[in-house]
Short mmCIF file of C-alpha atoms in Angstrom, two decimals:
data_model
loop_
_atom_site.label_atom_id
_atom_site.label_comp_id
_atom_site.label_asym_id
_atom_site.label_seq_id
_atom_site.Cartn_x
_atom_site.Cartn_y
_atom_site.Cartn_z
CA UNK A 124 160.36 84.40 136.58
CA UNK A 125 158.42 83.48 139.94
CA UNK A 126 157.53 87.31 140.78
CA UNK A 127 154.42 89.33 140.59
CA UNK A 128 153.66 93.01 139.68
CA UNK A 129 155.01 95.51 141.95
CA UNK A 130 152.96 96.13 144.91
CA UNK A 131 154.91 99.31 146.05
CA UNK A 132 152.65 99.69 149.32
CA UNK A 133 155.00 102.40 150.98
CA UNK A 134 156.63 105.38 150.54
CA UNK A 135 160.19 104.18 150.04
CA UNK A 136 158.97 100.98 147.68
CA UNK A 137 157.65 103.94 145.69
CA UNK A 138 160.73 105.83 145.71
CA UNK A 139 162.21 102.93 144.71
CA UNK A 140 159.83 101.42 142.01
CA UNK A 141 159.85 105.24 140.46
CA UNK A 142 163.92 105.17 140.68
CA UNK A 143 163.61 101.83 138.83
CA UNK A 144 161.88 102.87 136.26
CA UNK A 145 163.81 106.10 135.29
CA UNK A 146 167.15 103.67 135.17
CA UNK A 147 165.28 101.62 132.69
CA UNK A 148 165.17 102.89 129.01
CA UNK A 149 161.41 102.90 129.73
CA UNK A 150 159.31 105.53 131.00
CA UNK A 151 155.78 104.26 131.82
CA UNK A 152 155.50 100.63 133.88
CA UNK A 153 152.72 98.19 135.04
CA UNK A 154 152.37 98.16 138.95
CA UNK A 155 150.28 95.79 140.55
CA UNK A 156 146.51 97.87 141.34
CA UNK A 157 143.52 96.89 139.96
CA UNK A 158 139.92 98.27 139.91
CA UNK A 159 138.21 95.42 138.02
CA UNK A 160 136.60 93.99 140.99
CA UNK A 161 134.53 96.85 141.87
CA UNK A 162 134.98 100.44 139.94
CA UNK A 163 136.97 103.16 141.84
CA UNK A 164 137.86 100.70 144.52
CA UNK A 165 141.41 99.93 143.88
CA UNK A 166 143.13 97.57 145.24
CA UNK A 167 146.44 95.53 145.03
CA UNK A 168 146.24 92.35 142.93
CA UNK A 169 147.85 89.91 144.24
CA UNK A 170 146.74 90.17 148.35
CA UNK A 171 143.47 92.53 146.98
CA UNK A 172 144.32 94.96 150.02
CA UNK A 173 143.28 98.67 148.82
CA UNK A 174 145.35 101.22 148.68
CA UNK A 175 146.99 103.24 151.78
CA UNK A 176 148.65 105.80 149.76
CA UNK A 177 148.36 106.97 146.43
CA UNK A 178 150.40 108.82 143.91
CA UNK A 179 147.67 109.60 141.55
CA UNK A 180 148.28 111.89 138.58
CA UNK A 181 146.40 115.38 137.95
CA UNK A 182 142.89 114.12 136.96
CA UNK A 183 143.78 110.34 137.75
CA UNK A 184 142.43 107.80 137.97
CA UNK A 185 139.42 108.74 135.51
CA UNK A 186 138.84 105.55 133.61
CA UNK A 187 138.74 106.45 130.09
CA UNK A 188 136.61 105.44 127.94
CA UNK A 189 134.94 102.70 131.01
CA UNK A 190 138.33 100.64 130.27
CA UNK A 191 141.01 101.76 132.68
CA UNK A 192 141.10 99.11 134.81
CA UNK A 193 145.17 98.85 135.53
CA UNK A 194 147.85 100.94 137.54
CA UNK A 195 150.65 102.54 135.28
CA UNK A 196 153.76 104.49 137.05
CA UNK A 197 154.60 107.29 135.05
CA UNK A 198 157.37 109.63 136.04
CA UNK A 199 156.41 108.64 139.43
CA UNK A 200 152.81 109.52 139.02
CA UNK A 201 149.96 106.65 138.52
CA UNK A 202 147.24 106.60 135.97
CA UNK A 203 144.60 104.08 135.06
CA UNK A 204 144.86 102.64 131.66
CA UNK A 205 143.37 99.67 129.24
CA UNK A 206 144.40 96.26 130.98
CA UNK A 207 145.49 95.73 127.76
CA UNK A 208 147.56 98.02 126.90
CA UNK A 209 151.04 96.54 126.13
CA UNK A 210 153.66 98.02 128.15
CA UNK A 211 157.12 96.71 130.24
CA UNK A 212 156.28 95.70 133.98
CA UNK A 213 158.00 96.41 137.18
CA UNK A 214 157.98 93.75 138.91
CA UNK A 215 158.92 92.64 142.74
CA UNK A 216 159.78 88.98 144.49
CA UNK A 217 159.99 88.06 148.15
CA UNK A 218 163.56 86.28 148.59
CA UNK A 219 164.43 84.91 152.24
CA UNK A 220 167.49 84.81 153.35
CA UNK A 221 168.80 81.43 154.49
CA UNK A 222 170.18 82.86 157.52
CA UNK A 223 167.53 85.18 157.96
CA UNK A 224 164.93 82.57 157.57
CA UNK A 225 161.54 84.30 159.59
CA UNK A 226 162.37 88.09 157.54
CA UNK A 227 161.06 88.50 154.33
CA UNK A 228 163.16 91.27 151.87
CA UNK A 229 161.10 92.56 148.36
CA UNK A 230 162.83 93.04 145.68
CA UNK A 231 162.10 95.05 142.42
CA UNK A 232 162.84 94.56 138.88
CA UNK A 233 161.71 96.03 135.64
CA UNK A 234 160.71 93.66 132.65
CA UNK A 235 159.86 93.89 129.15
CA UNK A 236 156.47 91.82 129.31
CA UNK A 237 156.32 88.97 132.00
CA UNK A 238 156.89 88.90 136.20
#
């Protein structure tokens, strides 16, 4: 599909994202963050910036079991789950527009499985 896991890095891309899902006959969602790198330190996947905002769940993130490891959006709240753990994905893309050729828009899409 050419896109990546939502990176919703500010407030309205998390409106959004959250909006997204609650459309979708799904409830929980993959977003891009990641703390595999270095535990507790979470950070975006694809550009590995950490996060500036957070919408962490009561008690979140808490790394069950040492193997939460991914970012979730559930009901608009984020938890840490099993990286393996199979669930739909929201998903975003940057499209430029031909006449707009220097800004970049992101766009957001759920999936079943793959970006």
């Amino acid at each position: 599909m050419g896109g990546n896991l939502a990176e919703p890095i500010t407030k309205e891309q998390h409106a959004f994202q959250k909006e997204l899902i609650e459309q979708s006959a799904f409830t929980v969602a993959w977003l891009g963050g990641t703390d595999m790198n270095s535990e507790g330190n979470w950070t975006w996947a694809d550009c590995q910036r950490p996060f500036t905002i957070t919408y962490w769940g009561n008690g979140e993130p808490n790394n069950g079991a040492d193997d939460e490891d991914c970012l979730v959006s559930s009901g608009g709240s984020w938890n840490d789950l099993s990286c393996s753990t199979e669930l739909q994905c929201v998903c975003e893309k940057n499209v430029c527009m031909k006449t707009w050729a220097t800004a970049g828009y992101i766009y957001f899409k759920v999936f079943l499985r793959l970006c």
